[in-house]
mmCIF file of C-alpha atoms in Angstrom:
data_model
loop_
_atom_site.group_PDB
_atom_site.id
_atom_site.type_symbol
_atom_site.label_atom_id
_atom_site.label_comp_id
_atom_site.label_asym_id
_atom_site.label_seq_id
_atom_site.Cartn_x
_atom_site.Cartn_y
_atom_site.Cartn_z
ATOM 1 C CA ALA A 105 -22.089 6.027 4.236
ATOM 2 C CA GLN A 106 -18.791 4.208 4.329
ATOM 3 C CA LYS A 107 -15.882 6.501 3.649
ATOM 4 C CA ILE A 108 -13.643 3.659 2.474
ATOM 5 C CA THR A 109 -15.052 0.552 0.820
ATOM 6 C CA GLN A 110 -13.091 -2.585 0.078
ATOM 7 C CA THR A 111 -15.461 -5.043 -1.557
ATOM 8 C CA GLN A 112 -13.135 -8.054 -1.719
ATOM 9 C CA PRO A 113 -12.956 -9.810 1.658
ATOM 10 C CA GLY A 114 -10.516 -12.362 0.222
ATOM 11 C CA MET A 115 -8.436 -12.810 -2.900
ATOM 12 C CA PHE A 116 -6.265 -15.583 -4.269
ATOM 13 C CA VAL A 117 -3.430 -15.093 -6.741
ATOM 14 C CA GLN A 118 -0.780 -17.361 -8.122
ATOM 15 C CA GLU A 119 2.843 -16.600 -7.467
ATOM 16 C CA LYS A 120 4.399 -14.267 -10.076
ATOM 17 C CA GLU A 121 0.976 -13.066 -11.244
ATOM 18 C CA ALA A 122 -0.298 -9.510 -10.803
ATOM 19 C CA VAL A 123 -3.272 -8.768 -8.566
ATOM 20 C CA THR A 124 -5.518 -5.743 -8.095
ATOM 21 C CA LEU A 125 -7.101 -4.931 -4.749
ATOM 22 C CA ASP A 126 -10.076 -2.619 -5.009
ATOM 23 C CA CYS A 127 -10.743 0.489 -2.946
ATOM 24 C CA THR A 128 -13.393 3.151 -3.399
ATOM 25 C CA TYR A 129 -13.762 6.205 -1.202
ATOM 26 C CA ASP A 130 -16.265 8.887 -0.415
ATOM 27 C CA THR A 131 -15.332 12.453 0.439
ATOM 28 C CA SER A 132 -16.480 15.959 -0.333
ATOM 29 C CA ASP A 133 -13.035 17.404 0.384
ATOM 30 C CA GLN A 134 -10.919 18.558 -2.517
ATOM 31 C CA SER A 135 -7.679 17.831 -0.716
ATOM 32 C CA TYR A 136 -7.147 14.339 0.667
ATOM 33 C CA GLY A 137 -4.655 11.523 0.751
ATOM 34 C CA LEU A 138 -5.031 7.816 0.132
ATOM 35 C CA PHE A 139 -2.859 5.142 1.715
ATOM 36 C CA TRP A 140 -2.396 1.403 1.489
ATOM 37 C CA TYR A 141 -1.104 -0.655 4.389
ATOM 38 C CA LYS A 142 -0.166 -4.328 4.639
ATOM 39 C CA GLN A 143 -0.824 -6.307 7.820
ATOM 40 C CA PRO A 144 0.817 -9.736 8.060
ATOM 41 C CA SER A 145 -0.523 -12.314 10.493
ATOM 42 C CA SER A 146 1.903 -10.999 13.121
ATOM 43 C CA GLY A 147 -0.184 -7.835 13.304
ATOM 44 C CA GLU A 148 2.143 -4.956 12.474
ATOM 45 C CA MET A 149 0.974 -2.341 9.980
ATOM 46 C CA ILE A 150 3.361 -1.766 7.089
ATOM 47 C CA PHE A 151 2.966 1.332 4.909
ATOM 48 C CA LEU A 152 3.041 0.522 1.191
ATOM 49 C CA ILE A 153 2.079 3.524 -0.909
ATOM 50 C CA TYR A 154 0.515 6.997 -0.835
ATOM 51 C CA GLN A 155 -1.467 9.042 -3.363
ATOM 52 C CA GLY A 156 -2.403 12.679 -2.881
ATOM 53 C CA SER A 157 -5.606 13.962 -4.457
ATOM 54 C CA TYR A 158 -3.694 16.569 -6.440
ATOM 55 C CA ASP A 159 -1.016 14.186 -7.669
ATOM 56 C CA GLU A 160 -1.344 13.928 -11.414
ATOM 57 C CA GLN A 161 0.563 10.715 -11.781
ATOM 58 C CA ASN A 162 -0.277 7.380 -10.210
ATOM 59 C CA ALA A 163 2.006 6.515 -7.330
ATOM 60 C CA THR A 164 4.442 3.640 -7.656
ATOM 61 C CA GLU A 165 6.722 1.992 -5.087
ATOM 62 C CA GLY A 166 8.636 -0.992 -6.378
ATOM 63 C CA ARG A 167 6.128 -3.768 -7.118
ATOM 64 C CA TYR A 168 3.248 -1.659 -5.804
ATOM 65 C CA SER A 169 1.321 0.846 -7.864
ATOM 66 C CA LEU A 170 -1.835 2.760 -7.156
ATOM 67 C CA ASN A 171 -4.421 3.035 -9.911
ATOM 68 C CA PHE A 172 -5.976 6.388 -8.975
ATOM 69 C CA GLN A 173 -9.184 7.311 -10.784
ATOM 70 C CA LYS A 174 -10.347 10.520 -9.167
ATOM 71 C CA ALA A 175 -13.636 10.883 -11.037
ATOM 72 C CA ARG A 176 -14.638 7.370 -10.040
ATOM 73 C CA LYS A 177 -13.253 7.848 -6.519
ATOM 74 C CA SER A 178 -11.239 4.690 -6.692
ATOM 75 C CA ALA A 179 -7.694 3.963 -5.546
ATOM 76 C CA ASN A 180 -6.917 0.377 -6.396
ATOM 77 C CA LEU A 181 -3.649 -1.235 -5.362
ATOM 78 C CA VAL A 182 -1.829 -3.263 -7.986
ATOM 79 C CA ILE A 183 0.810 -5.741 -6.873
ATOM 80 C CA SER A 184 2.941 -7.030 -9.702
ATOM 81 C CA ALA A 185 4.815 -10.339 -9.681
ATOM 82 C CA SER A 186 3.196 -11.614 -6.482
ATOM 83 C CA GLN A 187 5.382 -13.379 -3.949
ATOM 84 C CA LEU A 188 4.467 -15.803 -1.179
ATOM 85 C CA GLY A 189 5.435 -13.122 1.320
ATOM 86 C CA ASP A 190 2.691 -10.883 -0.039
ATOM 87 C CA SER A 191 0.085 -13.051 1.702
ATOM 88 C CA ALA A 192 -1.452 -10.688 4.242
ATOM 89 C CA MET A 193 -4.353 -8.379 4.980
ATOM 90 C CA TYR A 194 -4.351 -5.166 2.951
ATOM 91 C CA PHE A 195 -6.039 -1.988 4.095
ATOM 92 C CA CYS A 196 -6.946 1.116 2.146
ATOM 93 C CA ALA A 197 -7.152 4.328 4.187
ATOM 94 C CA MET A 198 -7.923 8.009 3.618
ATOM 95 C CA ARG A 199 -6.968 11.243 5.323
ATOM 96 C CA GLU A 200 -9.313 14.102 4.520
ATOM 97 C CA GLY A 201 -8.926 17.878 4.716
ATOM 98 C CA LEU A 202 -5.166 17.971 4.394
ATOM 99 C CA ILE A 203 -3.791 20.766 6.557
ATOM 100 C CA THR A 204 -0.400 21.900 7.688
ATOM 101 C CA GLY A 205 0.496 20.870 11.168
ATOM 102 C CA GLY A 206 -0.386 17.220 10.841
ATOM 103 C CA GLY A 207 -2.689 15.173 12.981
ATOM 104 C CA ASN A 208 -5.664 14.518 10.743
ATOM 105 C CA LYS A 209 -6.930 11.026 11.364
ATOM 106 C CA LEU A 210 -6.980 8.122 8.955
ATOM 107 C CA THR A 211 -10.180 6.272 8.097
ATOM 108 C CA PHE A 212 -9.622 2.616 7.218
ATOM 109 C CA GLY A 213 -11.526 0.164 5.065
ATOM 110 C CA THR A 214 -12.356 -3.330 6.284
ATOM 111 C CA GLY A 215 -9.469 -4.884 4.384
ATOM 112 C CA THR A 216 -8.807 -7.581 1.807
ATOM 113 C CA GLN A 217 -7.123 -10.844 2.789
ATOM 114 C CA LEU A 218 -4.704 -11.811 0.014
ATOM 115 C CA LYS A 219 -3.394 -15.349 -0.325
ATOM 116 C CA VAL A 220 -0.570 -16.031 -2.763
ATOM 117 C CA GLU A 221 -0.413 -19.629 -3.966
ATOM 118 C CA LEU A 222 2.316 -21.642 -5.662
ATOM 119 C CA ASP B 111 16.490 3.164 15.749
ATOM 120 C CA GLY B 112 13.433 5.352 16.167
ATOM 121 C CA GLY B 113 10.045 3.810 16.506
ATOM 122 C CA ILE B 114 6.938 3.181 18.547
ATOM 123 C CA THR B 115 6.968 0.789 21.469
ATOM 124 C CA GLN B 116 3.758 -0.725 22.754
ATOM 125 C CA SER B 117 3.598 -2.778 25.900
ATOM 126 C CA PRO B 118 2.631 -5.280 26.962
ATOM 127 C CA LYS B 119 2.269 -7.475 23.886
ATOM 128 C CA TYR B 120 -0.473 -9.522 25.565
ATOM 129 C CA LEU B 121 -2.768 -8.364 28.366
ATOM 130 C CA PHE B 122 -5.554 -10.044 30.267
ATOM 131 C CA ARG B 123 -8.274 -8.161 32.083
ATOM 132 C CA LYS B 124 -10.553 -9.362 34.835
ATOM 133 C CA GLU B 125 -14.164 -8.259 35.025
ATOM 134 C CA GLY B 126 -14.493 -4.793 36.534
ATOM 135 C CA GLN B 127 -10.804 -4.023 36.186
ATOM 136 C CA ASN B 128 -9.176 -1.051 34.496
ATOM 137 C CA VAL B 129 -6.044 -1.763 32.474
ATOM 138 C CA THR B 130 -3.558 0.596 30.860
ATOM 139 C CA LEU B 131 -1.790 0.029 27.553
ATOM 140 C CA SER B 132 1.493 1.810 27.074
ATOM 141 C CA CYS B 133 2.608 3.611 23.910
ATOM 142 C CA GLU B 134 5.961 5.385 23.682
ATOM 143 C CA GLN B 135 7.553 6.956 20.593
ATOM 144 C CA ASN B 136 11.013 8.423 20.040
ATOM 145 C CA LEU B 137 10.283 9.777 16.570
ATOM 146 C CA ASN B 138 9.600 13.310 17.815
ATOM 147 C CA HIS B 139 6.134 13.100 16.283
ATOM 148 C CA ASP B 140 3.474 15.555 17.325
ATOM 149 C CA ALA B 141 0.350 13.496 16.714
ATOM 150 C CA MET B 142 -0.470 10.147 18.293
ATOM 151 C CA TYR B 143 -3.416 7.800 17.818
ATOM 152 C CA TRP B 144 -5.041 4.731 19.323
ATOM 153 C CA TYR B 145 -6.895 2.235 17.145
ATOM 154 C CA ARG B 146 -8.894 -0.857 17.941
ATOM 155 C CA GLN B 147 -9.020 -3.820 15.560
ATOM 156 C CA ASP B 148 -11.484 -6.665 15.899
ATOM 157 C CA PRO B 149 -10.871 -10.002 14.123
ATOM 158 C CA GLY B 150 -11.243 -9.686 10.364
ATOM 159 C CA GLN B 151 -12.014 -5.992 10.629
ATOM 160 C CA GLY B 152 -10.376 -2.708 9.861
ATOM 161 C CA LEU B 153 -8.973 -0.237 12.359
ATOM 162 C CA ARG B 154 -11.298 2.058 14.261
ATOM 163 C CA LEU B 155 -10.048 5.227 15.918
ATOM 164 C CA ILE B 156 -10.458 5.437 19.691
ATOM 165 C CA TYR B 157 -8.623 8.662 20.616
ATOM 166 C CA TYR B 158 -6.045 10.923 19.065
ATOM 167 C CA SER B 159 -3.821 13.736 20.217
ATOM 168 C CA GLN B 160 -2.209 16.417 18.097
ATOM 169 C CA ILE B 161 -0.225 18.149 20.834
ATOM 170 C CA VAL B 162 0.744 17.632 24.445
ATOM 171 C CA ASN B 163 -2.077 18.084 26.963
ATOM 172 C CA ASP B 164 -4.734 17.901 24.261
ATOM 173 C CA PHE B 165 -6.655 14.967 22.825
ATOM 174 C CA GLN B 166 -9.881 14.291 20.981
ATOM 175 C CA LYS B 167 -12.353 11.427 20.893
ATOM 176 C CA GLY B 168 -12.382 9.211 17.866
ATOM 177 C CA ASP B 169 -15.216 7.066 16.599
ATOM 178 C CA ILE B 170 -15.370 4.592 19.502
ATOM 179 C CA ALA B 171 -14.134 6.451 22.609
ATOM 180 C CA GLU B 172 -16.735 5.136 25.077
ATOM 181 C CA GLY B 173 -15.153 3.040 27.808
ATOM 182 C CA TYR B 174 -11.644 4.339 27.115
ATOM 183 C CA SER B 175 -9.532 7.182 28.455
ATOM 184 C CA VAL B 176 -6.153 8.660 27.498
ATOM 185 C CA SER B 177 -3.627 11.230 28.643
ATOM 186 C CA ARG B 178 -0.878 13.121 26.840
ATOM 187 C CA GLU B 179 1.400 14.604 29.477
ATOM 188 C CA LYS B 180 4.547 14.121 27.416
ATOM 189 C CA LYS B 181 5.139 14.283 23.686
ATOM 190 C CA GLU B 182 6.606 10.790 23.706
ATOM 191 C CA SER B 183 3.855 9.027 25.589
ATOM 192 C CA PHE B 184 0.143 8.370 24.934
ATOM 193 C CA PRO B 185 -1.195 5.692 27.303
ATOM 194 C CA LEU B 186 -4.649 4.204 26.812
ATOM 195 C CA THR B 187 -6.775 3.020 29.736
ATOM 196 C CA VAL B 188 -9.478 0.467 29.049
ATOM 197 C CA THR B 189 -12.001 1.019 31.803
ATOM 198 C CA SER B 190 -14.548 -1.365 33.278
ATOM 199 C CA ALA B 191 -17.174 0.560 31.320
ATOM 200 C CA GLN B 192 -15.856 -1.013 28.128
ATOM 201 C CA LYS B 193 -17.956 -4.176 28.080
ATOM 202 C CA ASN B 194 -16.278 -5.831 25.123
ATOM 203 C CA PRO B 195 -12.589 -4.985 25.364
ATOM 204 C CA THR B 196 -11.203 -8.097 23.672
ATOM 205 C CA ALA B 197 -9.381 -6.785 20.605
ATOM 206 C CA PHE B 198 -6.029 -5.881 19.108
ATOM 207 C CA TYR B 199 -4.952 -2.341 19.999
ATOM 208 C CA LEU B 200 -2.583 -0.369 17.804
ATOM 209 C CA CYS B 201 -0.865 2.894 18.612
ATOM 210 C CA ALA B 202 0.404 5.170 15.845
ATOM 211 C CA SER B 203 2.060 8.547 15.387
ATOM 212 C CA THR B 204 2.636 11.077 12.627
ATOM 213 C CA PRO B 205 4.907 14.085 12.206
ATOM 214 C CA ARG B 206 3.649 17.524 11.286
ATOM 215 C CA GLY B 207 2.976 17.798 7.588
ATOM 216 C CA THR B 208 0.581 18.603 4.807
ATOM 217 C CA GLY B 209 -1.467 15.463 5.111
ATOM 218 C CA GLY B 210 0.652 12.994 3.204
ATOM 219 C CA GLN B 211 2.648 12.059 6.259
ATOM 220 C CA VAL B 212 2.696 8.367 6.943
ATOM 221 C CA GLU B 213 1.390 6.955 10.186
ATOM 222 C CA HIS B 214 3.976 4.874 11.984
ATOM 223 C CA PHE B 215 2.521 2.003 13.986
ATOM 224 C CA GLY B 216 3.612 0.054 17.018
ATOM 225 C CA ASP B 217 3.431 -3.732 17.068
ATOM 226 C CA GLY B 218 0.173 -3.771 19.003
ATOM 227 C CA THR B 219 -1.261 -5.140 22.244
ATOM 228 C CA ARG B 220 -3.709 -8.053 22.310
ATOM 229 C CA LEU B 221 -6.203 -7.633 25.134
ATOM 230 C CA SER B 222 -8.399 -10.475 26.344
ATOM 231 C CA ILE B 223 -10.896 -10.930 29.156
ATOM 232 C CA LEU B 224 -10.186 -13.597 31.745
#
């Protein structure tokens, strides 16, 4: 079974509108972390936002917010007031079994290509 | 500024040839990772290392090898056994932490077959 599922291969949004990118995950761990990354056409991976499984409040970072619904195992990314520069590939990722010492690997979804239009 | 440096940016491999991709970090991170990305796809883990002189296979390790002789360096060798090496390769690192630590990525190496 896929650990991270992103069901939207491509999305279009008009400039200044909000957009939601879907992500569902599958884990039996109680302690895990969820990440969103942005990858422009140049290829670099840019960290956007993080949500821990025990965080009670949804994470927010500027125009990015994470709609975390633990019971449904979903971690959707909401981008408010879209800008042309938001056009990129967006990846959801999960780190399971959070431990001290670091090093647990990330599992990535297949991504959603977002295109912001005028 | 601290960061991760991958080189070269573009690399071409001949049939039967081994090539090595460089990854250097000056972030003092303990863990380092190699990912492969095929067009329109997500990242798949090749190898990772949590400490010097130790590394583990990821999901697609066949045809690849790594070493971790220094904390700062985690080179990846694409061997001739890897029959479909054309892809974008990303190196990443993380500090020690409780799991919420962010992976820092290099700018990647694009490998193609001649």
